[in-house]
PDB file of C-alpha atoms in Angstrom:
ATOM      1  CA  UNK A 651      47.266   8.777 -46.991  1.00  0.00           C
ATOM      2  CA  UNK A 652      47.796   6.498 -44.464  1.00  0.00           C
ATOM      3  CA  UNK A 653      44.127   4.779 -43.422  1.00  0.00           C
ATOM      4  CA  UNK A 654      42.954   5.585 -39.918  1.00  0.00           C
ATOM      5  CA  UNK A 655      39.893   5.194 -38.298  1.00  0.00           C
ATOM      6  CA  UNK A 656      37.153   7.869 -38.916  1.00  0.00           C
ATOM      7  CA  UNK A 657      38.577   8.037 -42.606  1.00  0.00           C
ATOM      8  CA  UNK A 658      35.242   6.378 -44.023  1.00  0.00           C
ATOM      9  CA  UNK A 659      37.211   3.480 -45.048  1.00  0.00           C
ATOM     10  CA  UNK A 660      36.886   0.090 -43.367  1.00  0.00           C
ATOM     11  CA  UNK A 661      39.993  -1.069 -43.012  1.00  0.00           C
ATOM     12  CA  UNK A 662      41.676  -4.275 -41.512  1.00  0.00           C
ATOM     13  CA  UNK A 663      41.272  -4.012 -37.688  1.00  0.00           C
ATOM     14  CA  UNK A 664      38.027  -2.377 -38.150  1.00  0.00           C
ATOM     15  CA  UNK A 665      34.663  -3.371 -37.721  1.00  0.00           C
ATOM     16  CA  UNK A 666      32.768  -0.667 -39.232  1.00  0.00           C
ATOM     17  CA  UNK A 667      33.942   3.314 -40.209  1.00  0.00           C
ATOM     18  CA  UNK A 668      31.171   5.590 -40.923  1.00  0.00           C
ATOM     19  CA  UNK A 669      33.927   8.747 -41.274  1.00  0.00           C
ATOM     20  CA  UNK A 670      32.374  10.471 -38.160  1.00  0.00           C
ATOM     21  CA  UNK A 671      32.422  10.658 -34.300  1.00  0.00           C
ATOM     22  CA  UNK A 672      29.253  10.523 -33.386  1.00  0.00           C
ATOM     23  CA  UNK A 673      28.334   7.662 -30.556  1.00  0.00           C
ATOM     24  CA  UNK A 674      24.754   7.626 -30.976  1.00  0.00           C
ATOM     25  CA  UNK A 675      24.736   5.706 -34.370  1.00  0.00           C
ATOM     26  CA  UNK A 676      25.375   2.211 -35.340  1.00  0.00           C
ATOM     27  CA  UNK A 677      29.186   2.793 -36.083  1.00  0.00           C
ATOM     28  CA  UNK A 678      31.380   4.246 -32.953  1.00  0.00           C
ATOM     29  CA  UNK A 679      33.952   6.858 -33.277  1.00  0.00           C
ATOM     30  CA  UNK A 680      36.990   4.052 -32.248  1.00  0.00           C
ATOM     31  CA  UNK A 681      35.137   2.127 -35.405  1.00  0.00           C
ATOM     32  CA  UNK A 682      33.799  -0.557 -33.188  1.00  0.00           C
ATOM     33  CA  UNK A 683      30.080  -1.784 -33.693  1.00  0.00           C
ATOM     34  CA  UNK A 684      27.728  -0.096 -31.469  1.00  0.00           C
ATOM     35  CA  UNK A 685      25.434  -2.707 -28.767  1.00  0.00           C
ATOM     36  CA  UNK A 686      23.886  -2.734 -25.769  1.00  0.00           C
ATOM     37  CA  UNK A 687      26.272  -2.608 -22.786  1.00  0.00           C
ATOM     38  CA  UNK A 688      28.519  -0.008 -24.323  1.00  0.00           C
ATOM     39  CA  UNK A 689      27.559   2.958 -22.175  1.00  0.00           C
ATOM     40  CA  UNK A 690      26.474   4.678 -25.206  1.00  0.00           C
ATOM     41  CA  UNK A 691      22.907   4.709 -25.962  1.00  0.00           C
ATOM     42  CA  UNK A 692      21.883   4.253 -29.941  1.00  0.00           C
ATOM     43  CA  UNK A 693      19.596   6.638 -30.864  1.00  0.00           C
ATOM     44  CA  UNK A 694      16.712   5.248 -32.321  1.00  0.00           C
ATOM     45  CA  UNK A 695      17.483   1.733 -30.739  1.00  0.00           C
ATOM     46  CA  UNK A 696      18.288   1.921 -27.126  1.00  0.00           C
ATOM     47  CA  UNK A 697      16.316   3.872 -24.772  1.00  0.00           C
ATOM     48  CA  UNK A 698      19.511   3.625 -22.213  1.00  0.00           C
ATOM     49  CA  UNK A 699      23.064   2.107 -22.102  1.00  0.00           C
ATOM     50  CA  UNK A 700      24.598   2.396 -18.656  1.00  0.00           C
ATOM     51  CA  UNK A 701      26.991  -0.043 -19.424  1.00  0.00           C
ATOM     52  CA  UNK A 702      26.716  -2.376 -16.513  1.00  0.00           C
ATOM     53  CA  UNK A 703      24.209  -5.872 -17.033  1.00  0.00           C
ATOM     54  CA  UNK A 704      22.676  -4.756 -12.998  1.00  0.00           C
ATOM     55  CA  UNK A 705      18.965  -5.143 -13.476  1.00  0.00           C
ATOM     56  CA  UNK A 706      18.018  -3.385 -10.240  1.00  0.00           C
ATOM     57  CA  UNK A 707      18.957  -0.265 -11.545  1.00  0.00           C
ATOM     58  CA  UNK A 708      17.265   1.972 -13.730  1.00  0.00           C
ATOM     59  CA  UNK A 709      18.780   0.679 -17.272  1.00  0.00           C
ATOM     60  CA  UNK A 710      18.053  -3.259 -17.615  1.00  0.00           C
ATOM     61  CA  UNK A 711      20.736  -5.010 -19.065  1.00  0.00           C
ATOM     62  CA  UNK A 712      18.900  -5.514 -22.101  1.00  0.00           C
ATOM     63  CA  UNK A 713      19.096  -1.424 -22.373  1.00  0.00           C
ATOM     64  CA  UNK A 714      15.624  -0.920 -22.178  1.00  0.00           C
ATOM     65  CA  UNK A 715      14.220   1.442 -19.388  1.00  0.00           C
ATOM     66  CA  UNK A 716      12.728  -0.496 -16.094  1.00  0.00           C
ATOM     67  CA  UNK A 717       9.331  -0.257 -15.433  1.00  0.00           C
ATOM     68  CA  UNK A 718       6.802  -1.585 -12.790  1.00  0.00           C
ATOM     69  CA  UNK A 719       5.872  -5.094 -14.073  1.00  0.00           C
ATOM     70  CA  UNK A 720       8.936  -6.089 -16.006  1.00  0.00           C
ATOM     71  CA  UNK A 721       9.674  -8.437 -13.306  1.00  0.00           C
ATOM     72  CA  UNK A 722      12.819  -6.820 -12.318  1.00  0.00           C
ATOM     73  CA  UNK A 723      13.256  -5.430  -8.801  1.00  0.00           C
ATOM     74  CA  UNK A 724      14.282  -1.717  -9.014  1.00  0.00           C
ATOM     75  CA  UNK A 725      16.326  -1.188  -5.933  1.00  0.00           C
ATOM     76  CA  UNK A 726      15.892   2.449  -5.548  1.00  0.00           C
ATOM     77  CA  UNK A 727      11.831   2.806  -6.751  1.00  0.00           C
ATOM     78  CA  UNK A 728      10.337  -0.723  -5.904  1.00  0.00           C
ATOM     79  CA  UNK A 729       9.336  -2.602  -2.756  1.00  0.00           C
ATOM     80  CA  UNK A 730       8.453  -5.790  -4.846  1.00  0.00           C
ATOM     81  CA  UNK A 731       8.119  -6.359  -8.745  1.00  0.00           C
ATOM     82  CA  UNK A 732       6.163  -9.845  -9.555  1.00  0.00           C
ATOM     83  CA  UNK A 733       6.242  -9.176 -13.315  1.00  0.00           C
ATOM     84  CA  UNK A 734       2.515  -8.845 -13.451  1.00  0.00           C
ATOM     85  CA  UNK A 735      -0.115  -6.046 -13.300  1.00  0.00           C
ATOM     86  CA  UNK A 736      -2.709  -8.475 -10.962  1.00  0.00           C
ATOM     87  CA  UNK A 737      -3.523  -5.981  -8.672  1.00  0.00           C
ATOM     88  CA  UNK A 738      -5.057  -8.265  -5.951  1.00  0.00           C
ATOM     89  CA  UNK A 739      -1.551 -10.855  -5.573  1.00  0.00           C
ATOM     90  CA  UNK A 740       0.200  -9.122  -2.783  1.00  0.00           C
ATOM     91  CA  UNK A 741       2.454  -6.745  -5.095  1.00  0.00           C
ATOM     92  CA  UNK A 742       0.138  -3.776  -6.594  1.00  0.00           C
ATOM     93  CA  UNK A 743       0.055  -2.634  -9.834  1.00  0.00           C
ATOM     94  CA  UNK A 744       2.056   0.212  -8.667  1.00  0.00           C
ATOM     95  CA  UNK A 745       5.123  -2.127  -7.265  1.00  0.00           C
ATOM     96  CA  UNK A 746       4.328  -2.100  -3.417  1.00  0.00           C
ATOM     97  CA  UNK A 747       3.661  -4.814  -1.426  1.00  0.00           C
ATOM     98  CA  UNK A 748      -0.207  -5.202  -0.481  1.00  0.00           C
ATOM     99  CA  UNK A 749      -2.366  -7.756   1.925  1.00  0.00           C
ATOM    100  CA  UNK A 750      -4.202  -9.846  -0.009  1.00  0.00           C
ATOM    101  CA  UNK A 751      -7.092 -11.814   0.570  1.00  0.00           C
ATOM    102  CA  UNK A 752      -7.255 -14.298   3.316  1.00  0.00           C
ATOM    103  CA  UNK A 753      -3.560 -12.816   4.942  1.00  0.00           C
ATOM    104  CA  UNK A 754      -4.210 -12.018   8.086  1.00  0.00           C
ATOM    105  CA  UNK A 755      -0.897 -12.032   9.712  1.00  0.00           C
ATOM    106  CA  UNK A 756       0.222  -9.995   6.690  1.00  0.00           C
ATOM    107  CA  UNK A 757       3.354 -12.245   6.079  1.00  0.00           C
ATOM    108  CA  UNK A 758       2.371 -12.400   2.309  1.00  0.00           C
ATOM    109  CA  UNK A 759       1.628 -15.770   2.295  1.00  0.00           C
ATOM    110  CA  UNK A 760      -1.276 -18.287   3.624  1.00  0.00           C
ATOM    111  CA  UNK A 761      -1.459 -20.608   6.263  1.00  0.00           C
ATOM    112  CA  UNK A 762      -2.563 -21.541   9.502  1.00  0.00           C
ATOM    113  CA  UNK A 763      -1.910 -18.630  11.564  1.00  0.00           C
ATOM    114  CA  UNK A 764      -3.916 -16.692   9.046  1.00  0.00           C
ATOM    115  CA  UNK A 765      -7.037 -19.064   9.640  1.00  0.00           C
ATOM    116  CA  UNK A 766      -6.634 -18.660  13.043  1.00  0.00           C
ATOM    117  CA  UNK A 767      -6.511 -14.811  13.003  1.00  0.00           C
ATOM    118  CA  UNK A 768      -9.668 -14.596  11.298  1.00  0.00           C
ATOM    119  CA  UNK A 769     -11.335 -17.257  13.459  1.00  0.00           C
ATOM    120  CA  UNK A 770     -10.066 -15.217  16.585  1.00  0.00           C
ATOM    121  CA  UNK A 771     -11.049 -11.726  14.913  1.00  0.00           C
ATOM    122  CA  UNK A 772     -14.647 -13.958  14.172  1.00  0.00           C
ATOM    123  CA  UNK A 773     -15.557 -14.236  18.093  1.00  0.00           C
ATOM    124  CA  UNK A 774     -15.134 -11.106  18.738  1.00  0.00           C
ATOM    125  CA  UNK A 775     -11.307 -10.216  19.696  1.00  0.00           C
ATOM    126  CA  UNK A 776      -9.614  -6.995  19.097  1.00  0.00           C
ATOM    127  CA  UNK A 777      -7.498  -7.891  16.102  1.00  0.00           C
ATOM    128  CA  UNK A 778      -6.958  -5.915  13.455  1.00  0.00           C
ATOM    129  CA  UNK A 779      -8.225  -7.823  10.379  1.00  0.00           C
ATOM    130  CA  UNK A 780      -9.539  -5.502   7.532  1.00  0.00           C
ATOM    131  CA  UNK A 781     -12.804  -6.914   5.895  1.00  0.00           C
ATOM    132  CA  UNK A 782     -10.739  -6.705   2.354  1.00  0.00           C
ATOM    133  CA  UNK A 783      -8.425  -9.259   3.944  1.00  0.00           C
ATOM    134  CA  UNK A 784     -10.424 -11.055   6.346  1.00  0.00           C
ATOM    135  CA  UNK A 785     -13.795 -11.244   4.806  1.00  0.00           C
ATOM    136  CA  UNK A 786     -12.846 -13.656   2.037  1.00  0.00           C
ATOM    137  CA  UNK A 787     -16.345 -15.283   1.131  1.00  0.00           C
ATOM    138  CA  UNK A 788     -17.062 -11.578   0.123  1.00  0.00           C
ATOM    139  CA  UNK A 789     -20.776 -12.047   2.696  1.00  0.00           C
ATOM    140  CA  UNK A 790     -20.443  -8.172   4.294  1.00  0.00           C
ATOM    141  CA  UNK A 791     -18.948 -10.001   7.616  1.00  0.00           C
ATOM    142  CA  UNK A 792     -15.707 -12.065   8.956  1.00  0.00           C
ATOM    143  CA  UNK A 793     -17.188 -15.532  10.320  1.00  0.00           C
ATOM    144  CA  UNK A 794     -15.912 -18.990  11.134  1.00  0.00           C
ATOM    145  CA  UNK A 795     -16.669 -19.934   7.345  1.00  0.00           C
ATOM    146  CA  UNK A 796     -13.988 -17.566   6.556  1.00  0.00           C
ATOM    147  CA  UNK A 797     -11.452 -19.191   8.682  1.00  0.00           C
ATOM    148  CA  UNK A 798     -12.182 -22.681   7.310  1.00  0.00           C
ATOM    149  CA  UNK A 799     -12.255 -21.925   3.445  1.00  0.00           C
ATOM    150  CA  UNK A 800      -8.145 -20.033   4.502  1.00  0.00           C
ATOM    151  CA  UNK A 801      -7.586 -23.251   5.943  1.00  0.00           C
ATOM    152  CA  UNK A 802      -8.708 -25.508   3.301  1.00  0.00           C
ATOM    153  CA  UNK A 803      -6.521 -22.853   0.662  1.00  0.00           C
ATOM    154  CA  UNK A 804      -3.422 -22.778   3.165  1.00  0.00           C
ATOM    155  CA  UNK A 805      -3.195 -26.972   2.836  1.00  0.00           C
ATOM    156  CA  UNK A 806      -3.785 -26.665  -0.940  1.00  0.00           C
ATOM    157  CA  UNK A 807      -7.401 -27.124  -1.275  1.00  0.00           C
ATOM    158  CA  UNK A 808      -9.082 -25.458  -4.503  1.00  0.00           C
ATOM    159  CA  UNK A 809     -10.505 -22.780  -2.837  1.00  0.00           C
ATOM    160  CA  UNK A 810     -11.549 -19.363  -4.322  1.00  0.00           C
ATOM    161  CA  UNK A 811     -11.352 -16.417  -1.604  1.00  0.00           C
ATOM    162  CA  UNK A 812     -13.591 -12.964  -2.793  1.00  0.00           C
ATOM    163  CA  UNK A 813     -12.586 -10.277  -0.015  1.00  0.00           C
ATOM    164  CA  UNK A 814     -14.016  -7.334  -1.836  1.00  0.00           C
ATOM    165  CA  UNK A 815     -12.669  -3.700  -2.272  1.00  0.00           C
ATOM    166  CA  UNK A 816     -11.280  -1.594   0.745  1.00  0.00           C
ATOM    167  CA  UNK A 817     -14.582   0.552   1.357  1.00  0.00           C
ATOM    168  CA  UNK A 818     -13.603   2.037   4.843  1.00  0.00           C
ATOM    169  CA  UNK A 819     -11.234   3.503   6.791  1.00  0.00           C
ATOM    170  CA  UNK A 820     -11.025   2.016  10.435  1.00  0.00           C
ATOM    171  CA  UNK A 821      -9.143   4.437  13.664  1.00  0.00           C
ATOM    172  CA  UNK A 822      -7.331   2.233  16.203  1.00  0.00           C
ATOM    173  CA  UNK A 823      -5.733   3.350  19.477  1.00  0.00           C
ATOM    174  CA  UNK A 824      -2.639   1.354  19.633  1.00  0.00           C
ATOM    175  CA  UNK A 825      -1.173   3.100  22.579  1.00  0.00           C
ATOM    176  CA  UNK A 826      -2.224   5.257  25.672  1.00  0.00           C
ATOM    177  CA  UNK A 827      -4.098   5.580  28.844  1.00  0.00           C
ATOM    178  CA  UNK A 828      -7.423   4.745  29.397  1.00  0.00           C
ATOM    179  CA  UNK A 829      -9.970   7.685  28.116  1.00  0.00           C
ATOM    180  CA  UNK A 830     -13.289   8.810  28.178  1.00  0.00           C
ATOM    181  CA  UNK A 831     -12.955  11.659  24.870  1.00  0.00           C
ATOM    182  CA  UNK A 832     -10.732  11.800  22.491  1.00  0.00           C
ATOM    183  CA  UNK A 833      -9.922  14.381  19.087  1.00  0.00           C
ATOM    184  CA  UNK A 834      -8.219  13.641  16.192  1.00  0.00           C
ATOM    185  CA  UNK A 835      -7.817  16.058  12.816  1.00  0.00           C
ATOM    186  CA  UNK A 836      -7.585  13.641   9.732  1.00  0.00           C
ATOM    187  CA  UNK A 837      -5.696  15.162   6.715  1.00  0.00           C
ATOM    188  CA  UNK A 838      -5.325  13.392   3.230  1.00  0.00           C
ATOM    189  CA  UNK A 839      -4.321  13.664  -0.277  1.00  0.00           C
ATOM    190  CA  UNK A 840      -7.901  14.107  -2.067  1.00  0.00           C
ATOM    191  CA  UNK A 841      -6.127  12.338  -4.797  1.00  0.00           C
ATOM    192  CA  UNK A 842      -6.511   9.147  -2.878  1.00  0.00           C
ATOM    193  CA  UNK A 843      -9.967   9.466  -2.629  1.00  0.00           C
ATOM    194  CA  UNK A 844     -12.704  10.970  -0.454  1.00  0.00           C
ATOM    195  CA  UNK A 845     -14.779   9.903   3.436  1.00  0.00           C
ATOM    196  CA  UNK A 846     -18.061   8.754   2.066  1.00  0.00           C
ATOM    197  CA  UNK A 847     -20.739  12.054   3.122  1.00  0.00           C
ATOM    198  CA  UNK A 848     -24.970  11.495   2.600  1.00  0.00           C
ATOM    199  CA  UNK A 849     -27.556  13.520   3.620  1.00  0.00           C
ATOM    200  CA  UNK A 850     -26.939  12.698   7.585  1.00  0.00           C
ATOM    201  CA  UNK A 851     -23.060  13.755   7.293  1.00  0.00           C
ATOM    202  CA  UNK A 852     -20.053  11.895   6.805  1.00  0.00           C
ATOM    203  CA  UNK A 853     -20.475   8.217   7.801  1.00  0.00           C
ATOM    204  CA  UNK A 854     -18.518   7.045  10.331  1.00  0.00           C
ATOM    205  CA  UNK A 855     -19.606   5.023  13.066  1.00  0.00           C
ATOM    206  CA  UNK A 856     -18.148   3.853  16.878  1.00  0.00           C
ATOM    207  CA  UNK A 857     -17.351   0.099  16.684  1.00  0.00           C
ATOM    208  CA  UNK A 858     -18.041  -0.274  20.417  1.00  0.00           C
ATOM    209  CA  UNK A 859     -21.629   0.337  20.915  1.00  0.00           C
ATOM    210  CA  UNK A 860     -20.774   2.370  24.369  1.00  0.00           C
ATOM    211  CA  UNK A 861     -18.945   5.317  22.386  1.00  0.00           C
ATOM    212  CA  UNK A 862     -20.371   8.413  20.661  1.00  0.00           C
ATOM    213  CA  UNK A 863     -18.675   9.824  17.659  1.00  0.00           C
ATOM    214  CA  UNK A 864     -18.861  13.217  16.040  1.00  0.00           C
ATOM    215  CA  UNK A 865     -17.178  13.483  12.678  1.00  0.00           C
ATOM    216  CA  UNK A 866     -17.033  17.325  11.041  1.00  0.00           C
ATOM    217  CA  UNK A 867     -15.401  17.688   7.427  1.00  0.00           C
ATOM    218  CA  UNK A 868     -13.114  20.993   7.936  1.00  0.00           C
ATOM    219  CA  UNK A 869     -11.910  21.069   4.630  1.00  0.00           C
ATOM    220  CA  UNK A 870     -11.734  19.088   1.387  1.00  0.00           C
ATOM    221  CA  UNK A 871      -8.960  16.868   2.806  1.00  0.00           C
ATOM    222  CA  UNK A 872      -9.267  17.119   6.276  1.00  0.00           C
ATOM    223  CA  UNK A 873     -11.867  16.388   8.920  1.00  0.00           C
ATOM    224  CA  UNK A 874     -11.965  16.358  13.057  1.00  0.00           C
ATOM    225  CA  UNK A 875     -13.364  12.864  14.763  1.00  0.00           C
ATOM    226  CA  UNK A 876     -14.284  13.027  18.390  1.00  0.00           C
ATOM    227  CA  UNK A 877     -15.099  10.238  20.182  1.00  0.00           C
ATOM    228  CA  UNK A 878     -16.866  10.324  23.723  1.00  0.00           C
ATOM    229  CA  UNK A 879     -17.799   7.198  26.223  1.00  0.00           C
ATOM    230  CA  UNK A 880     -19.167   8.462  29.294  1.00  0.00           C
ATOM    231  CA  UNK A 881     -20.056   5.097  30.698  1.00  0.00           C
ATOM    232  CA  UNK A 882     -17.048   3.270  29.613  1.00  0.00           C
ATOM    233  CA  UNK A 883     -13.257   4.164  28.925  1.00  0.00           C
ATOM    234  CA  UNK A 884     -10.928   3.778  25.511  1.00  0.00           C
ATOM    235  CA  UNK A 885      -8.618   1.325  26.536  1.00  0.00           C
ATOM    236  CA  UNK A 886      -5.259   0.381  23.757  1.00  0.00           C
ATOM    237  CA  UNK A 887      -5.087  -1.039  21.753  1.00  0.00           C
ATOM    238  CA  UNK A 888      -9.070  -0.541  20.613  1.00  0.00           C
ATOM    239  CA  UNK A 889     -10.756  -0.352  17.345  1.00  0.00           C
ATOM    240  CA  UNK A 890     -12.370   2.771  17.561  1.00  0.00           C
ATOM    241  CA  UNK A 891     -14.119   4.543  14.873  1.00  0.00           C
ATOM    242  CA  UNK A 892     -15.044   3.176  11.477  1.00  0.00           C
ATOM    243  CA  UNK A 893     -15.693   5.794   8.404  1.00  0.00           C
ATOM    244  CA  UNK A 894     -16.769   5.095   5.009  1.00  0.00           C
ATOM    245  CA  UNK A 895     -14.119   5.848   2.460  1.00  0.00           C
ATOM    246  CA  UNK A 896     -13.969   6.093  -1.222  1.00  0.00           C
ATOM    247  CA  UNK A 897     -11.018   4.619  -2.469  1.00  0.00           C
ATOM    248  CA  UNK A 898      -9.896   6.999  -5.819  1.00  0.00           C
ATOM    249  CA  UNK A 899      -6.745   4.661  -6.176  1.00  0.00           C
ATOM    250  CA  UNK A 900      -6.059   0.784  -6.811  1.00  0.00           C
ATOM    251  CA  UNK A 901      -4.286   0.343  -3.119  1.00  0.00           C
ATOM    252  CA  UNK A 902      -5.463   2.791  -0.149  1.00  0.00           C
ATOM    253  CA  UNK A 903      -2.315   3.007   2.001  1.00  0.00           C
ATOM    254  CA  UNK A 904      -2.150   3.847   6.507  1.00  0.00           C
ATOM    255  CA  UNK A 905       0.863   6.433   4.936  1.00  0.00           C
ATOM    256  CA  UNK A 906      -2.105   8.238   3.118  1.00  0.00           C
ATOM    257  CA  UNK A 907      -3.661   9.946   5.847  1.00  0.00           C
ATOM    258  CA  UNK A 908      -2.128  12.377   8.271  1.00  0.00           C
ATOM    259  CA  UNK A 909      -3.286  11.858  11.966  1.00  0.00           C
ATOM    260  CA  UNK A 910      -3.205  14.600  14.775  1.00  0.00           C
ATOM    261  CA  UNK A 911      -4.941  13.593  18.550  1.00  0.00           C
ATOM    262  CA  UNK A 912      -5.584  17.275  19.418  1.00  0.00           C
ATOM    263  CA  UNK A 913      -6.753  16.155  22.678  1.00  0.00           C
ATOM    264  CA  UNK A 914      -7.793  13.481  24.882  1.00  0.00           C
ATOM    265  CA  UNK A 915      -8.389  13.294  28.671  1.00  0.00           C
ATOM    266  CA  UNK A 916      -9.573  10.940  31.530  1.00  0.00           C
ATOM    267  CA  UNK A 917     -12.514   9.930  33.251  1.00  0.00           C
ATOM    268  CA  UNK A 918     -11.882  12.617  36.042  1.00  0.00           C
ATOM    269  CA  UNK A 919     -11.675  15.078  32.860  1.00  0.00           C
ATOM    270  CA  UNK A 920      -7.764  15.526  33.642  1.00  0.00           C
ATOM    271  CA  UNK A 921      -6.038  15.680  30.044  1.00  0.00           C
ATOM    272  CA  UNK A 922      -4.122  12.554  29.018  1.00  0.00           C
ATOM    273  CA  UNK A 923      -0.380  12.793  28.827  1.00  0.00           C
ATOM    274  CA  UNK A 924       0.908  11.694  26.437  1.00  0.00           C
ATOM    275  CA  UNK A 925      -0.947  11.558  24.035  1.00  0.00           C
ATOM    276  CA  UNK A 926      -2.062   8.478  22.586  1.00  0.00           C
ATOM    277  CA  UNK A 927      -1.057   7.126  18.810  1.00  0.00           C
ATOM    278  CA  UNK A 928      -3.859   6.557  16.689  1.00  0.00           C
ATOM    279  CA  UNK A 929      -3.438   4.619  12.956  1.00  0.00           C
ATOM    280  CA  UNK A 930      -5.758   5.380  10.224  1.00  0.00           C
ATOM    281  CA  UNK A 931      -6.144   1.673   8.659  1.00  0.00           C
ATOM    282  CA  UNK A 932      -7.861   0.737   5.054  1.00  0.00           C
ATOM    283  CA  UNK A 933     -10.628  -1.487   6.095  1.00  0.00           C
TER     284      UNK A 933
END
């Protein structure tokens, strides 16, 4: 009989002929050799084969499977992919961009303007500067000190910055009238973690001495902050309320918590319309 491929036979022309047509193994059905860029994953060898070399799709080019920290930027599941799992370099562990310590201006990168921002944020201005960004000697508050040592590491200096852990979750008002009262429902994903709660009730606190705060847990993800200041008004933006927080994952996100105002009104007790937007930041 004449020889054709598929017979079992390699013959001239051929480069291998295993006498079947199945694609998965070394040998393909039009007796060519199988590899990786084919479009035909190997069984046993390749864990894909889309048959492109794009690495910023789900199949590298090297027909492995990509994967946070391979260094390759997955267009459609990653915001940044450093090829590391250092969870404190600006991209998480989990792919997503992060602040990290000493970036004030949140540009991922240090330099002046950062310094600045903390020494601003250090006398007292309304800025918002998390303490696990902003505190990088690690001493519990933002000073001068911590502006300098970002300064000395923006110019190149061998500096080592500490911020700690995000421990809190801080409420700003970054748009509305002037206020005396204000309510806002919290939701969250317990799987991010839980508002600290002692013996005195959950721990929040007013970060302007003239304002009362009332914080009620309603449910196991969801609590109700009010916030009154009879002798002085919420102006925007303001740095509000400040609640302990237990992070249960490696980056604590704004996009994790679900914020309602339910009601605000003025210092003539006329409600506010609109309604102001409040953010939920990691602190």
């Amino acid at each position: 009989s004449l020889a054709s491929c598929g017979d079992g036979v390699t013959d001239s022309g051929e480069a291998c002929d295993d006498g079947n047509v199945d694609d998965s193994d070394a040998c393909l059905s039009t007796c060519v050799l199988a590899s990786c860029g084919d479009g035909i994953v190997q069984a046993g060898v390749e864990a894909c084969d889309d048959g492109n070399t794009d690495d910023s799709d789900a199949c590298l080019s090297t027909c492995v499977l990509a994967s946070c920290g391979d260094g390759m930027l997955q267009a459609s599941a990653e915001t940044c992919d450093d090829g590391n799992l250092d969870n404190s370099d600006g991209c998480s562990n989990a792919c997503l961009p992060q602040r990290f310590c000493g970036d004030g201006s949140n540009d991922r990168r240090l330099t002046a303007s950062d310094a600045l921002m903390l020494l601003r944020r250090a006398v007292g201005q309304n800025l918002v500067c998390p303490d696990y960004v902003c505190d990088v000697d690690g001493s519990g508050a933002i000073t001068a000190t911590d502006a300098l040592m970002v300064l000395r590491k923006a110019v190149g200096s061998e500096v080592s910055l500490n911020c700690g852990p995000v421990t809190s979750v801080m409420f700003r008002v970054e748009s509305g009238v002037p206020m005396v009262d204000l309510e806002l429902l919290v939701e969250f994903d317990a799987t991010v973690g839980d508002f600290v709660e002692e013996a005195g009730g959950l721990q929040c606190r007013a970060i302007d001495g003239a304002v009362s705060v009332s914080a009620t847990r309603l449910s196991r993800q969801a609590l109700r902050i009010e916030l009154f200041s009879p002798g002085a008004v919420v102006v925007s933006p303001s740095n509000t309320v400040r609640c302990e927080f237990a992070p249960a994952v490696s980056e604590l996100r704004e996009s994790d918590f679900d914020l309602t105002v339910t009601g605000a009104s003025d210092a003539n007790s006329i409600g506010v319309v609109p309604l102001p937007a409040v953010r939920a930041i990691p602190w």
